[in-house]
Amino acid sequence: MFKYEKAGKLAGKYTMSDRQEEFVEINKGPKYAEKVGLEHAAVTYRLAWDSILDYPNKYVGPKKCGECHPAQYTQWERSRHRKTVRFTNDIEEVGNDLKKPVYSTAPASILPLGIQAEDVYAIIGTPRTKYGFIDKWLVRGTYHVQDGNLSDLTGTLTAGGNQFSRVWSENITPEVAKKIAEFSPGFPTKMEDFGHSRSTVWGTNSYGSKYAETMMFQPASSYCEICHPFKFNFNTKDEFFAAIGDKEKLEAHTISLGISCEECHGPGAHLYGARGAGMPSNCERCHQRFAYQDDEREPNPRKPFNVYFKSSCPSCGTEGSQMYSSAHYDAGMRCTTCHDPHEVTINDWKDGYTLTGLKKTCADCHETQAEFFKAAGGVHAKDNCTGCHMPNMMSCENFAAIQNPDKGGFDNVRASHIWNIKVSKDEKSINPPAGKDRDPMKVKGWRFERDNNGRFFIDLMWSCGRTSYSDPDLMKPGASGCHSPVQSTLPADLKFTNQEMIYDKVMAWQTPVKEGYDKIKEGLKNVDKAIANNPSLNSTDKSKALLLAKEANEIKKKLEKDGGWGIHGPNYAKRIVDEALVYIEEALNILSGQKTAKK
């Protein structure tokens, strides 16, 4: 980069960063630290137990761990955690040809223009979302080379145009972009419309940079390695520095790639007297990225943290910070309550969506809701709870050009961990700062909204009408595309282009159930009054009435525990409401008949 600059062949300015500002200054870390009397506060990013700059170290690599833990090693080895950092000769999905188009729908290749495999230490990412690169000087690749090659210092080193995007390459073709623009005004349909995220190749965007304007000169040790780790076995820092720029030496001294055993269990784990025995780290290091907001102490003083947003969608790695504000978290649920940390991928890691190894599912705890859902029948019966309660909302790419939270899309590649759906015609999960325009391209500072209990919520557009090309509930074999305006296979009136459409459908389910529930409550009161006002009631009639009222009350409690008011199973909910009303009517008839007989 410096040689290109000296030769006057640099398009765009670079800034240099060791990322210290992001560890201790980002997202109002200093303000929070001052408020609670800390020296520093790592609100968003956390350092690993050891860095690639620590030499000598105790790392032994995952294969050594696998010798005694083969079952866990096998699960990990075929997971995306394993594949998230790879050498250039291990990209099997393209036959290790990093310069050919990955999909027939776009010309984009894994490596951008002017960057060859010999220039690169490792590829970051998998076919699920994106690919970036770390060059052989261990600098994050925020650039490409126009009309030349990095290896011989020809052409112009240009900011941006550096990252392959699956959603843009495979799915959002120019034709699809035009369809989206019909209901999402301003959605980019031409290359120049993508703003700072653009490049000269459809399917390759600018990440960590602004095209031909600005880029970061940032060592991988202070960026990629935090959540996309790799470890070396050099004995000294001098050995390490001597290998920088030599791809073969770096590869030869790499002891592990990807999110491997020692990221959680520590360097060497319990071997060789290593200090990392136990669990010095866990999921939260990479999956609990917060943002501190002073004004959020008001709705929920116990939870004055929001979720980290790079643009107008929550960032990847915020699963834990979303869950932190949920009722599930307060009840003691953590990542490993449901997830098997070794089996983070149970489907083919090359798929465009992820299915995870789970120890528990929603139905294990929410039996009543599962009963309603199972009885629902119809198209929803083949889905599961996550289809509505865990929509893909998070962005891996900071790809603001294709984000529109109001329309539930379109750069949303990771499942939310909020679960709480709010039925509202116009209240939105994600909002810009007060008084700011709702334009993802122009406005920063978006955050999750809170309900009256101070908890984040999922709005109806995200729950039912989102568009996502990596959401299994929309993309896996047999999926209907839910109610996405461009992915759904349902009739036109069930393709939701705005939240109001969904609200009207939900009200059609909920209104008769809620009205019936109110009648059940009133009817049970009338039964109690009738019994109380009839002290001479014979025991046979009284027992019959009480048993009927008990059956009706059980249905009332079931409706309350379900909490969906018809959403989980509209026909079933309406049927048991009618059943309860029949019980009450019969009870009142018995009581009324007793009164008449006495007279």
Coordinates of C-alpha atoms in Angstrom, one line a residue:
M1 CA 0.0 0.0 0.0
F2 CA 2.8 2.4 0.9
K3 CA 4.7 1.6 -2.3
Y4 CA 1.5 2.3 -4.4
E5 CA 1.1 5.5 -2.5
K6 CA 4.7 6.6 -3.2
A7 CA 4.2 5.9 -6.9
G8 CA 1.0 8.0 -6.9
K9 CA -1.1 4.9 -7.8
L10 CA -3.4 4.9 -4.8
A11 CA -7.2 5.6 -5.3
G12 CA -8.5 6.4 -1.9
K13 CA -7.1 7.5 1.5
Y14 CA -6.2 5.0 4.2
T15 CA -6.4 5.3 7.9
M16 CA -4.2 3.3 10.2
S17 CA -5.7 1.5 13.2
D18 CA -4.7 -0.9 15.9
R19 CA -8.4 -0.9 16.8
Q20 CA -7.8 0.2 20.4
E21 CA -10.5 2.8 19.8
E22 CA -13.0 0.0 19.1
F23 CA -12.1 -2.0 22.2
V24 CA -12.4 0.9 24.7
E25 CA -14.0 3.9 23.0
I26 CA -16.7 2.5 20.7
N27 CA -20.3 2.8 21.6
K28 CA -19.8 5.1 24.6
G29 CA -17.5 2.8 26.5
P30 CA -15.7 5.7 28.2
K31 CA -19.1 7.2 29.3
Y32 CA -20.2 4.0 30.8
A33 CA -16.8 3.4 32.5
E34 CA -17.0 6.8 34.1
K35 CA -20.5 6.3 35.3
V36 CA -19.7 3.1 37.1
G37 CA -16.1 3.9 38.1
L38 CA -14.2 1.6 35.8
E39 CA -10.9 2.5 34.1
H40 CA -12.1 1.1 30.7
A41 CA -15.2 -0.7 29.5
A42 CA -15.1 -3.1 26.5
V43 CA -18.7 -2.6 25.5
T44 CA -18.6 -4.1 22.1
Y45 CA -15.4 -6.1 21.5
R46 CA -13.4 -8.4 23.8
L47 CA -9.9 -9.7 23.3
A48 CA -9.1 -13.4 23.1
W49 CA -7.3 -15.2 25.9
D50 CA -4.1 -15.0 23.8
S51 CA -3.3 -13.2 20.6
I52 CA -1.3 -14.2 17.6
L53 CA 1.3 -11.8 18.9
D54 CA 2.0 -13.8 22.1
Y55 CA 5.2 -15.9 21.7
P56 CA 6.1 -18.4 22.8
N57 CA 2.6 -19.7 23.5
K58 CA 0.9 -22.9 24.6
Y59 CA -1.3 -23.6 21.6
V60 CA -1.4 -27.2 20.5
G61 CA -4.0 -27.0 17.7
P62 CA -7.3 -28.9 17.3
K63 CA -5.8 -32.1 16.0
K64 CA -4.1 -32.7 19.3
C65 CA -7.4 -32.1 21.1
G66 CA -9.1 -34.5 18.7
E67 CA -6.8 -37.4 19.8
C68 CA -8.6 -37.6 23.1
H69 CA -11.9 -36.0 22.1
P70 CA -12.7 -37.5 18.7
A71 CA -16.5 -37.1 18.9
Q72 CA -16.3 -33.4 19.6
Y73 CA -13.5 -33.0 17.0
T74 CA -15.7 -34.7 14.3
Q75 CA -18.6 -32.3 15.1
W76 CA -16.3 -29.3 15.0
E77 CA -14.4 -30.4 11.9
R78 CA -17.5 -30.2 9.7
S79 CA -18.9 -27.0 11.2
R80 CA -18.7 -23.4 10.0
H81 CA -16.6 -22.5 13.0
R82 CA -13.9 -24.7 11.4
K83 CA -14.3 -23.3 8.0
T84 CA -14.5 -19.6 8.8
V85 CA -10.7 -19.2 8.1
R86 CA -9.0 -21.2 5.4
F87 CA -5.9 -21.3 3.3
T88 CA -6.3 -20.5 -0.4
N89 CA -5.8 -24.2 -1.3
D90 CA -8.7 -25.3 0.9
I91 CA -11.6 -23.6 -0.8
E92 CA -13.2 -26.7 -2.1
E93 CA -16.5 -25.1 -3.1
V94 CA -14.8 -23.5 -6.1
G95 CA -12.2 -26.1 -6.7
N96 CA -9.6 -23.7 -5.3
D97 CA -10.0 -21.4 -8.3
L98 CA -10.5 -18.2 -6.4
K99 CA -10.7 -16.1 -9.6
K100 CA -13.7 -17.7 -11.3
P101 CA -17.3 -16.5 -10.9
V102 CA -18.9 -18.4 -8.0
Y103 CA -22.4 -18.2 -9.4
S104 CA -23.7 -17.9 -13.0
T105 CA -25.8 -15.0 -11.9
A106 CA -22.9 -12.6 -11.4
P107 CA -19.3 -12.2 -12.4
A108 CA -18.0 -11.9 -8.8
S109 CA -15.2 -14.2 -7.7
I110 CA -13.9 -14.9 -4.2
L111 CA -10.8 -12.8 -4.6
P112 CA -11.4 -9.3 -6.1
L113 CA -9.8 -7.7 -9.1
G114 CA -6.0 -7.6 -9.0
I115 CA -5.6 -9.9 -6.0
Q116 CA -4.2 -13.4 -6.6
A117 CA -4.0 -16.5 -4.4
E118 CA -0.2 -15.9 -4.0
D119 CA -1.0 -12.5 -2.4
V120 CA -3.2 -13.9 0.3
Y121 CA -2.6 -15.7 3.6
A122 CA -6.2 -16.7 4.3
I123 CA -9.7 -16.5 3.2
I124 CA -12.3 -15.3 5.7
G125 CA -15.8 -16.5 5.4
T126 CA -17.9 -19.4 3.9
P127 CA -20.5 -19.8 1.2
R128 CA -23.3 -18.9 3.6
T129 CA -22.7 -15.1 3.4
K130 CA -19.4 -13.7 2.1
Y131 CA -15.7 -14.0 1.6
G132 CA -12.9 -11.5 2.5
F133 CA -9.2 -11.9 2.6
I134 CA -6.1 -11.4 4.7
D135 CA -3.1 -10.6 2.6
K136 CA 0.3 -12.2 3.2
W137 CA 1.4 -9.2 5.2
L138 CA -1.5 -10.1 7.6
V139 CA -3.4 -6.9 6.8
R140 CA -7.1 -7.0 6.4
G141 CA -8.0 -6.7 2.7
T142 CA -10.0 -3.5 2.3
Y143 CA -8.8 -2.9 -1.2
H144 CA -8.5 -4.3 -4.8
V145 CA -6.2 -3.4 -7.7
Q146 CA -7.6 -1.9 -10.9
D147 CA -5.9 -2.7 -14.2
G148 CA -3.1 -4.6 -12.7
N149 CA -2.0 -7.1 -10.0
L150 CA -0.8 -6.6 -6.4
S151 CA 1.9 -9.2 -6.8
D152 CA 3.9 -7.1 -9.3
L153 CA 2.7 -3.7 -8.1
T154 CA 1.0 -2.8 -11.3
G155 CA -2.3 -1.0 -11.8
T156 CA -3.9 1.2 -9.1
L157 CA -4.5 0.0 -5.6
T158 CA -8.1 1.1 -5.0
A159 CA -10.1 1.4 -1.8
G160 CA -13.1 -1.0 -1.5
G161 CA -14.3 -3.5 -4.1
N162 CA -12.8 -6.1 -1.7
Q163 CA -15.5 -8.5 -0.5
F164 CA -17.6 -11.2 -2.2
S165 CA -21.3 -11.1 -1.2
R166 CA -23.4 -14.2 -1.8
V167 CA -26.7 -12.4 -1.4
W168 CA -25.7 -9.9 -4.1
S169 CA -24.0 -12.4 -6.4
E170 CA -26.5 -15.2 -6.3
N171 CA -29.8 -13.7 -5.3
I172 CA -30.2 -10.0 -5.8
T173 CA -29.6 -9.9 -9.5
P174 CA -30.5 -6.7 -11.4
E175 CA -33.9 -8.3 -12.2
V176 CA -34.6 -9.1 -8.5
A177 CA -33.4 -5.7 -7.5
K178 CA -36.0 -4.1 -9.7
K179 CA -38.8 -6.2 -8.1
I180 CA -37.6 -5.2 -4.6
A181 CA -37.5 -1.5 -5.6
E182 CA -41.2 -1.7 -6.5
F183 CA -42.1 -2.1 -2.8
S184 CA -38.9 -0.7 -1.2
P185 CA -38.4 2.7 -2.8
G186 CA -34.8 3.6 -3.3
F187 CA -33.5 0.1 -3.4
P188 CA -30.4 0.1 -5.7
T189 CA -30.9 -1.4 -9.2
K190 CA -27.7 0.0 -10.8
M191 CA -24.1 -0.2 -9.7
E192 CA -23.9 3.4 -9.0
D193 CA -26.9 3.2 -6.7
F194 CA -25.0 1.2 -4.2
G195 CA -23.2 4.3 -2.9
H196 CA -20.1 3.7 -0.8
S197 CA -20.7 -0.1 -0.9
R198 CA -20.4 -0.3 -4.7
S199 CA -17.6 -1.7 -6.8
T200 CA -17.1 -2.3 -10.5
V201 CA -18.2 -5.9 -10.3
W202 CA -21.8 -6.9 -9.5
G203 CA -21.6 -9.1 -6.4
T204 CA -18.5 -7.6 -5.0
N205 CA -19.0 -4.9 -2.4
S206 CA -16.9 -2.5 -0.4
Y207 CA -16.5 -3.6 3.3
G208 CA -14.5 -1.7 5.9
S209 CA -14.1 0.9 3.2
K210 CA -15.8 3.4 0.9
Y211 CA -15.3 2.7 -2.8
A212 CA -12.3 4.6 -4.1
E213 CA -12.5 7.0 -1.1
T214 CA -11.3 5.5 2.2
M215 CA -10.0 2.2 3.5
M216 CA -8.4 0.8 6.7
F217 CA -4.8 -0.2 7.0
Q218 CA -5.4 -2.6 9.8
P219 CA -3.4 -5.6 11.0
A220 CA -5.4 -8.8 11.1
S221 CA -4.4 -9.2 14.8
S222 CA -6.5 -6.2 15.7
Y223 CA -9.5 -7.0 13.5
C224 CA -10.1 -10.4 11.9
E225 CA -8.4 -12.5 14.5
I226 CA -10.8 -11.3 17.2
C227 CA -13.7 -13.5 15.9
H228 CA -12.1 -15.3 13.0
P229 CA -9.0 -16.6 14.7
F230 CA -5.8 -18.2 13.6
K231 CA -2.8 -19.1 15.7
F232 CA 0.9 -19.5 15.0
N233 CA 3.6 -21.6 16.8
F234 CA 6.6 -19.2 16.3
N235 CA 9.0 -19.2 19.2
T236 CA 9.7 -15.5 19.2
K237 CA 8.2 -12.3 17.8
D238 CA 11.4 -11.9 15.6
E239 CA 10.6 -15.2 13.9
F240 CA 7.0 -14.0 13.4
F241 CA 7.9 -10.7 11.9
A242 CA 10.5 -12.3 9.6
A243 CA 7.7 -14.5 8.1
I244 CA 5.3 -11.6 7.4
G245 CA 5.1 -11.3 3.6
D246 CA 6.0 -14.9 3.1
K247 CA 2.8 -16.9 2.5
E248 CA 4.5 -20.3 2.8
K249 CA 6.2 -19.6 6.1
L250 CA 3.0 -18.3 7.6
E251 CA 1.1 -21.4 6.5
A252 CA 3.9 -23.7 7.8
H253 CA 3.7 -22.1 11.3
T254 CA -0.1 -22.0 11.5
I255 CA -1.1 -24.2 14.4
S256 CA -4.9 -23.7 14.0
L257 CA -7.4 -22.0 11.7
G258 CA -10.9 -21.0 12.6
I259 CA -12.8 -21.0 15.9
S260 CA -11.3 -24.1 17.3
C261 CA -11.1 -25.9 20.7
E262 CA -8.6 -23.5 22.3
E263 CA -10.6 -20.4 21.6
C264 CA -12.9 -21.4 24.5
H265 CA -10.8 -23.9 26.5
G266 CA -7.7 -21.9 26.4
P267 CA -4.2 -22.4 25.0
G268 CA -3.3 -26.0 25.4
A269 CA -6.4 -26.6 27.5
H270 CA -5.4 -29.1 30.2
L271 CA -2.2 -30.3 28.4
Y272 CA 1.4 -29.5 29.2
G273 CA 0.6 -27.4 32.2
A274 CA -1.0 -24.7 30.1
R275 CA -2.7 -21.9 31.9
G276 CA -6.0 -22.2 29.9
A277 CA -7.5 -25.2 31.6
G278 CA -11.3 -24.9 31.9
M279 CA -13.3 -22.3 30.1
P280 CA -11.5 -19.0 30.0
S281 CA -13.8 -17.9 27.1
N282 CA -17.2 -18.7 25.8
C283 CA -19.7 -17.8 23.1
E284 CA -20.2 -14.3 24.5
R285 CA -16.8 -13.1 23.5
C286 CA -17.9 -13.0 19.8
H287 CA -21.7 -13.1 20.2
Q288 CA -22.5 -10.4 22.8
R289 CA -21.7 -7.1 21.2
F290 CA -23.4 -4.3 23.1
A291 CA -23.9 -0.6 22.6
Y292 CA -24.3 1.6 25.6
Q293 CA -27.1 4.2 25.5
D294 CA -27.7 6.6 28.4
D295 CA -31.3 7.2 27.6
E296 CA -32.2 3.5 27.8
R297 CA -31.9 3.4 31.6
E298 CA -35.4 4.8 31.7
P299 CA -37.5 1.9 30.3
N300 CA -35.4 -0.8 32.0
P301 CA -32.7 0.4 34.4
R302 CA -31.4 -3.2 34.8
K303 CA -30.6 -3.3 31.1
P304 CA -29.1 0.0 29.9
F305 CA -27.4 -1.6 26.9
N306 CA -28.7 -1.9 23.3
V307 CA -27.3 -3.9 20.5
Y308 CA -24.3 -3.0 18.3
F309 CA -25.4 -1.7 14.9
K310 CA -22.9 -1.0 12.1
S311 CA -25.6 0.4 9.9
S312 CA -29.4 0.0 10.0
C313 CA -29.5 -3.7 10.8
P314 CA -28.0 -5.2 14.0
S315 CA -24.5 -6.5 13.5
C316 CA -23.5 -10.1 13.3
G317 CA -22.3 -11.3 16.7
T318 CA -25.2 -9.6 18.6
E319 CA -27.2 -12.8 19.4
G320 CA -26.1 -12.6 23.1
S321 CA -26.8 -8.9 23.4
Q322 CA -30.3 -9.4 22.0
M323 CA -30.9 -12.3 24.4
Y324 CA -29.6 -10.3 27.3
S325 CA -32.7 -8.1 27.4
S326 CA -35.2 -11.0 27.0
A327 CA -37.4 -12.8 29.5
H328 CA -35.5 -16.0 28.5
Y329 CA -32.2 -14.6 29.8
D330 CA -33.8 -13.4 33.0
A331 CA -35.1 -17.0 33.5
G332 CA -31.6 -18.3 33.3
M333 CA -31.3 -19.3 29.6
R334 CA -27.9 -19.0 28.0
C335 CA -26.4 -20.0 24.6
T336 CA -25.5 -23.5 25.7
T337 CA -29.0 -24.1 27.1
C338 CA -30.1 -24.8 23.6
H339 CA -26.9 -25.0 21.5
D340 CA -24.3 -27.7 21.3
P341 CA -21.2 -25.6 21.0
H342 CA -19.3 -28.3 19.1
E343 CA -22.0 -28.8 16.6
V344 CA -22.8 -25.3 15.3
T345 CA -23.6 -26.7 11.9
I346 CA -25.6 -29.9 11.3
N347 CA -26.4 -29.3 7.6
D348 CA -23.8 -29.0 4.8
W349 CA -21.6 -26.0 5.6
K350 CA -21.7 -25.0 2.0
D351 CA -25.5 -24.3 2.1
G352 CA -26.7 -20.8 2.1
Y353 CA -28.3 -21.2 5.5
T354 CA -27.4 -22.8 8.8
L355 CA -29.1 -25.5 10.9
T356 CA -27.5 -25.9 14.3
G357 CA -27.1 -28.8 16.7
L358 CA -29.6 -28.2 19.5
K359 CA -29.9 -29.8 22.9
K360 CA -33.3 -28.2 23.4
T361 CA -36.0 -26.8 21.1
C362 CA -38.7 -24.3 21.9
A363 CA -41.3 -27.0 22.2
D364 CA -39.4 -28.7 25.1
C365 CA -40.4 -25.7 27.3
H366 CA -43.4 -24.3 25.5
E367 CA -45.6 -27.4 25.4
T368 CA -48.9 -25.5 25.3
Q369 CA -47.8 -23.4 22.3
A370 CA -46.6 -26.5 20.6
E371 CA -50.0 -28.1 21.2
F372 CA -51.7 -25.1 19.5
F373 CA -49.2 -25.1 16.6
K374 CA -49.4 -28.9 16.0
A375 CA -53.2 -28.6 15.8
A376 CA -53.0 -25.6 13.4
G377 CA -52.9 -27.6 10.2
G378 CA -52.3 -26.0 6.9
V379 CA -49.1 -24.5 5.6
H380 CA -47.7 -23.4 9.0
A381 CA -47.9 -26.9 10.4
K382 CA -44.6 -27.9 8.6
D383 CA -42.8 -24.9 10.0
N384 CA -41.4 -24.4 13.5
C385 CA -41.3 -21.8 16.2
T386 CA -38.1 -20.1 14.9
G387 CA -39.8 -19.3 11.6
C388 CA -41.7 -16.5 13.3
H389 CA -39.9 -15.9 16.6
M390 CA -36.3 -16.0 15.3
P391 CA -36.2 -14.3 11.9
N392 CA -32.9 -13.5 10.3
M393 CA -32.3 -9.9 11.2
M394 CA -28.6 -9.4 11.6
S395 CA -26.1 -8.3 9.0
C396 CA -22.6 -9.7 8.4
E397 CA -21.6 -7.1 5.9
N398 CA -22.6 -3.6 7.0
F399 CA -24.2 -3.5 3.5
A400 CA -26.4 -0.5 4.1
A401 CA -27.2 -0.1 0.5
I402 CA -29.4 -3.2 0.6
Q403 CA -30.8 -2.8 4.1
N404 CA -34.4 -1.7 4.8
P405 CA -35.6 -2.6 8.3
D406 CA -39.1 -1.2 7.6
K407 CA -39.5 -3.9 4.9
G408 CA -37.7 -6.7 6.7
G409 CA -34.6 -7.0 4.6
F410 CA -32.4 -7.5 2.6
D411 CA -29.0 -8.0 4.1
N412 CA -30.1 -10.1 7.0
V413 CA -28.1 -13.3 7.4
R414 CA -28.2 -14.4 11.0
A415 CA -31.1 -15.4 13.3
S416 CA -32.3 -12.9 15.9
H417 CA -32.5 -14.0 19.6
I418 CA -35.4 -11.8 20.8
W419 CA -38.4 -14.1 20.5
N420 CA -40.8 -11.5 21.7
I421 CA -43.2 -10.6 18.8
K422 CA -45.2 -7.4 19.2
V423 CA -48.6 -7.3 17.3
S424 CA -48.8 -3.7 16.1
K425 CA -49.8 -2.0 12.9
D426 CA -47.0 0.5 12.9
E427 CA -44.5 0.0 15.7
K428 CA -41.1 -1.1 14.4
S429 CA -38.4 -3.2 15.9
I430 CA -35.6 -1.0 14.6
N431 CA -35.6 2.8 14.6
P432 CA -33.1 5.6 13.7
P433 CA -32.3 8.3 16.2
A434 CA -35.4 10.5 17.1
G435 CA -36.3 13.0 14.4
K436 CA -34.0 11.4 11.8
D437 CA -35.1 10.2 8.4
R438 CA -35.6 6.4 7.9
D439 CA -33.1 6.2 5.1
P440 CA -30.6 3.4 5.7
M441 CA -28.1 4.9 3.2
K442 CA -27.9 8.3 5.0
V443 CA -28.7 7.8 8.7
K444 CA -26.6 6.0 11.3
G445 CA -27.3 5.3 14.9
W446 CA -30.2 2.8 14.4
R447 CA -31.1 0.7 17.4
F448 CA -33.7 -1.8 18.7
E449 CA -36.9 -0.3 20.1
R450 CA -38.3 -1.5 23.5
D451 CA -41.8 -2.5 24.5
N452 CA -43.5 -1.3 27.7
N453 CA -41.5 -3.9 29.7
G454 CA -38.2 -2.5 28.4
R455 CA -37.6 -5.6 26.2
F456 CA -36.7 -5.7 22.5
F457 CA -39.4 -7.0 20.2
I458 CA -39.9 -8.3 16.7
D459 CA -42.3 -6.4 14.6
L460 CA -44.8 -8.2 12.2
M461 CA -42.8 -7.3 9.1
W462 CA -39.7 -9.1 10.3
S463 CA -41.7 -12.0 11.7
C464 CA -43.9 -12.7 8.7
G465 CA -42.9 -10.6 5.7
R466 CA -39.1 -10.5 5.7
T467 CA -36.9 -11.2 2.7
S468 CA -33.8 -13.2 3.5
Y469 CA -31.6 -15.4 1.3
S470 CA -29.9 -17.2 4.2
D471 CA -32.9 -17.8 6.5
P472 CA -33.6 -21.6 6.6
D473 CA -37.3 -20.9 7.1
L474 CA -37.4 -19.2 3.7
M475 CA -34.6 -21.1 1.9
K476 CA -34.3 -24.7 3.0
P477 CA -35.8 -27.4 0.7
G478 CA -39.6 -27.4 0.8
A479 CA -39.8 -23.9 2.3
S480 CA -42.5 -21.6 0.9
G481 CA -40.5 -18.3 1.2
C482 CA -43.0 -17.4 4.0
H483 CA -44.7 -14.1 3.1
S484 CA -41.7 -12.4 1.4
P485 CA -42.8 -10.2 -1.5
V486 CA -40.1 -11.7 -3.7
Q487 CA -39.4 -15.1 -2.3
S488 CA -42.9 -16.4 -1.4
T489 CA -44.6 -19.1 -3.5
L490 CA -48.0 -18.1 -1.9
P491 CA -50.8 -16.2 -3.6
A492 CA -50.3 -12.5 -4.2
D493 CA -52.5 -11.4 -1.3
L494 CA -50.2 -13.4 1.0
K495 CA -47.1 -11.6 -0.1
F496 CA -46.7 -8.9 2.4
T497 CA -45.1 -5.6 1.3
N498 CA -46.0 -3.7 4.4
Q499 CA -46.7 -4.3 8.1
E500 CA -50.3 -3.1 7.9
M501 CA -51.2 -6.1 5.6
I502 CA -49.9 -8.5 8.2
Y503 CA -51.6 -6.8 11.0
D504 CA -55.0 -7.1 9.3
K505 CA -54.5 -10.8 8.8
V506 CA -53.4 -11.3 12.5
M507 CA -56.4 -9.4 13.7
A508 CA -58.7 -11.6 11.7
W509 CA -57.3 -14.5 13.8
Q510 CA -57.0 -12.8 17.1
T511 CA -60.2 -10.8 17.3
P512 CA -62.7 -13.8 17.6
V513 CA -60.4 -15.6 20.0
K514 CA -60.0 -12.5 22.3
E515 CA -63.7 -11.8 22.1
G516 CA -64.5 -15.4 23.0
Y517 CA -62.0 -15.3 25.8
D518 CA -63.7 -12.3 27.3
K519 CA -67.0 -14.2 27.1
I520 CA -65.5 -17.1 28.9
K521 CA -64.3 -14.9 31.7
E522 CA -67.7 -13.2 32.0
G523 CA -69.5 -16.6 31.8
L524 CA -67.3 -18.1 34.6
K525 CA -68.2 -15.1 36.8
N526 CA -71.9 -15.7 36.1
V527 CA -71.6 -19.3 37.1
D528 CA -69.9 -18.3 40.4
K529 CA -72.7 -15.8 41.0
A530 CA -75.4 -18.2 40.2
I531 CA -73.9 -20.8 42.6
A532 CA -73.4 -18.2 45.3
N533 CA -77.0 -16.9 44.9
N534 CA -78.5 -20.4 45.1
P535 CA -77.6 -21.8 48.6
S536 CA -80.2 -24.5 48.4
L537 CA -78.8 -25.9 45.2
N538 CA -78.7 -29.7 45.3
S539 CA -75.3 -31.4 45.3
T540 CA -75.9 -33.3 42.0
D541 CA -76.6 -30.1 40.0
K542 CA -74.0 -28.2 41.7
S543 CA -71.3 -30.8 41.0
K544 CA -72.3 -30.9 37.3
A545 CA -72.1 -27.1 37.0
L546 CA -68.8 -27.0 38.8
L547 CA -67.3 -29.7 36.6
L548 CA -68.4 -27.9 33.5
A549 CA -67.1 -24.6 34.8
K550 CA -63.8 -26.3 35.6
E551 CA -63.5 -27.6 32.1
A552 CA -64.1 -24.0 30.8
N553 CA -61.6 -22.6 33.2
E554 CA -58.9 -25.0 32.0
I555 CA -59.5 -23.8 28.5
K556 CA -59.2 -20.2 29.7
K557 CA -55.9 -20.9 31.4
K558 CA -54.6 -22.7 28.3
L559 CA -55.4 -19.7 26.1
E560 CA -53.6 -17.5 28.6
K561 CA -50.5 -19.7 28.8
D562 CA -50.4 -19.9 25.0
G563 CA -50.5 -16.2 24.7
G564 CA -50.9 -16.2 20.9
W565 CA -54.7 -15.5 20.9
G566 CA -55.1 -17.6 17.7
I567 CA -51.8 -17.0 16.0
H568 CA -50.3 -20.4 16.9
G569 CA -53.4 -22.2 15.8
P570 CA -56.4 -20.1 14.8
N571 CA -58.9 -22.9 14.1
Y572 CA -57.9 -24.8 17.1
A573 CA -58.0 -21.7 19.4
K574 CA -61.5 -20.8 18.1
R575 CA -62.7 -24.4 18.5
I576 CA -61.7 -24.6 22.2
V577 CA -63.1 -21.2 22.8
D578 CA -66.5 -22.4 21.5
E579 CA -66.1 -25.6 23.6
A580 CA -65.6 -23.5 26.7
L581 CA -68.6 -21.4 25.9
V582 CA -70.8 -24.5 25.5
Y583 CA -69.6 -25.8 28.9
I584 CA -70.6 -22.4 30.5
E585 CA -73.9 -22.3 28.7
E586 CA -74.7 -25.8 30.0
A587 CA -73.6 -25.0 33.5
L588 CA -75.9 -21.9 33.5
N589 CA -78.7 -23.9 32.1
I590 CA -78.4 -26.4 35.0
L591 CA -78.2 -23.6 37.5
S592 CA -81.1 -21.8 35.9
G593 CA -83.2 -25.0 35.8
Q594 CA -82.6 -25.6 39.5
K595 CA -83.9 -22.1 40.3
T596 CA -87.0 -22.6 38.1
A597 CA -87.7 -26.0 39.8
K598 CA -87.5 -24.4 43.2
K599 CA -89.9 -21.7 42.3

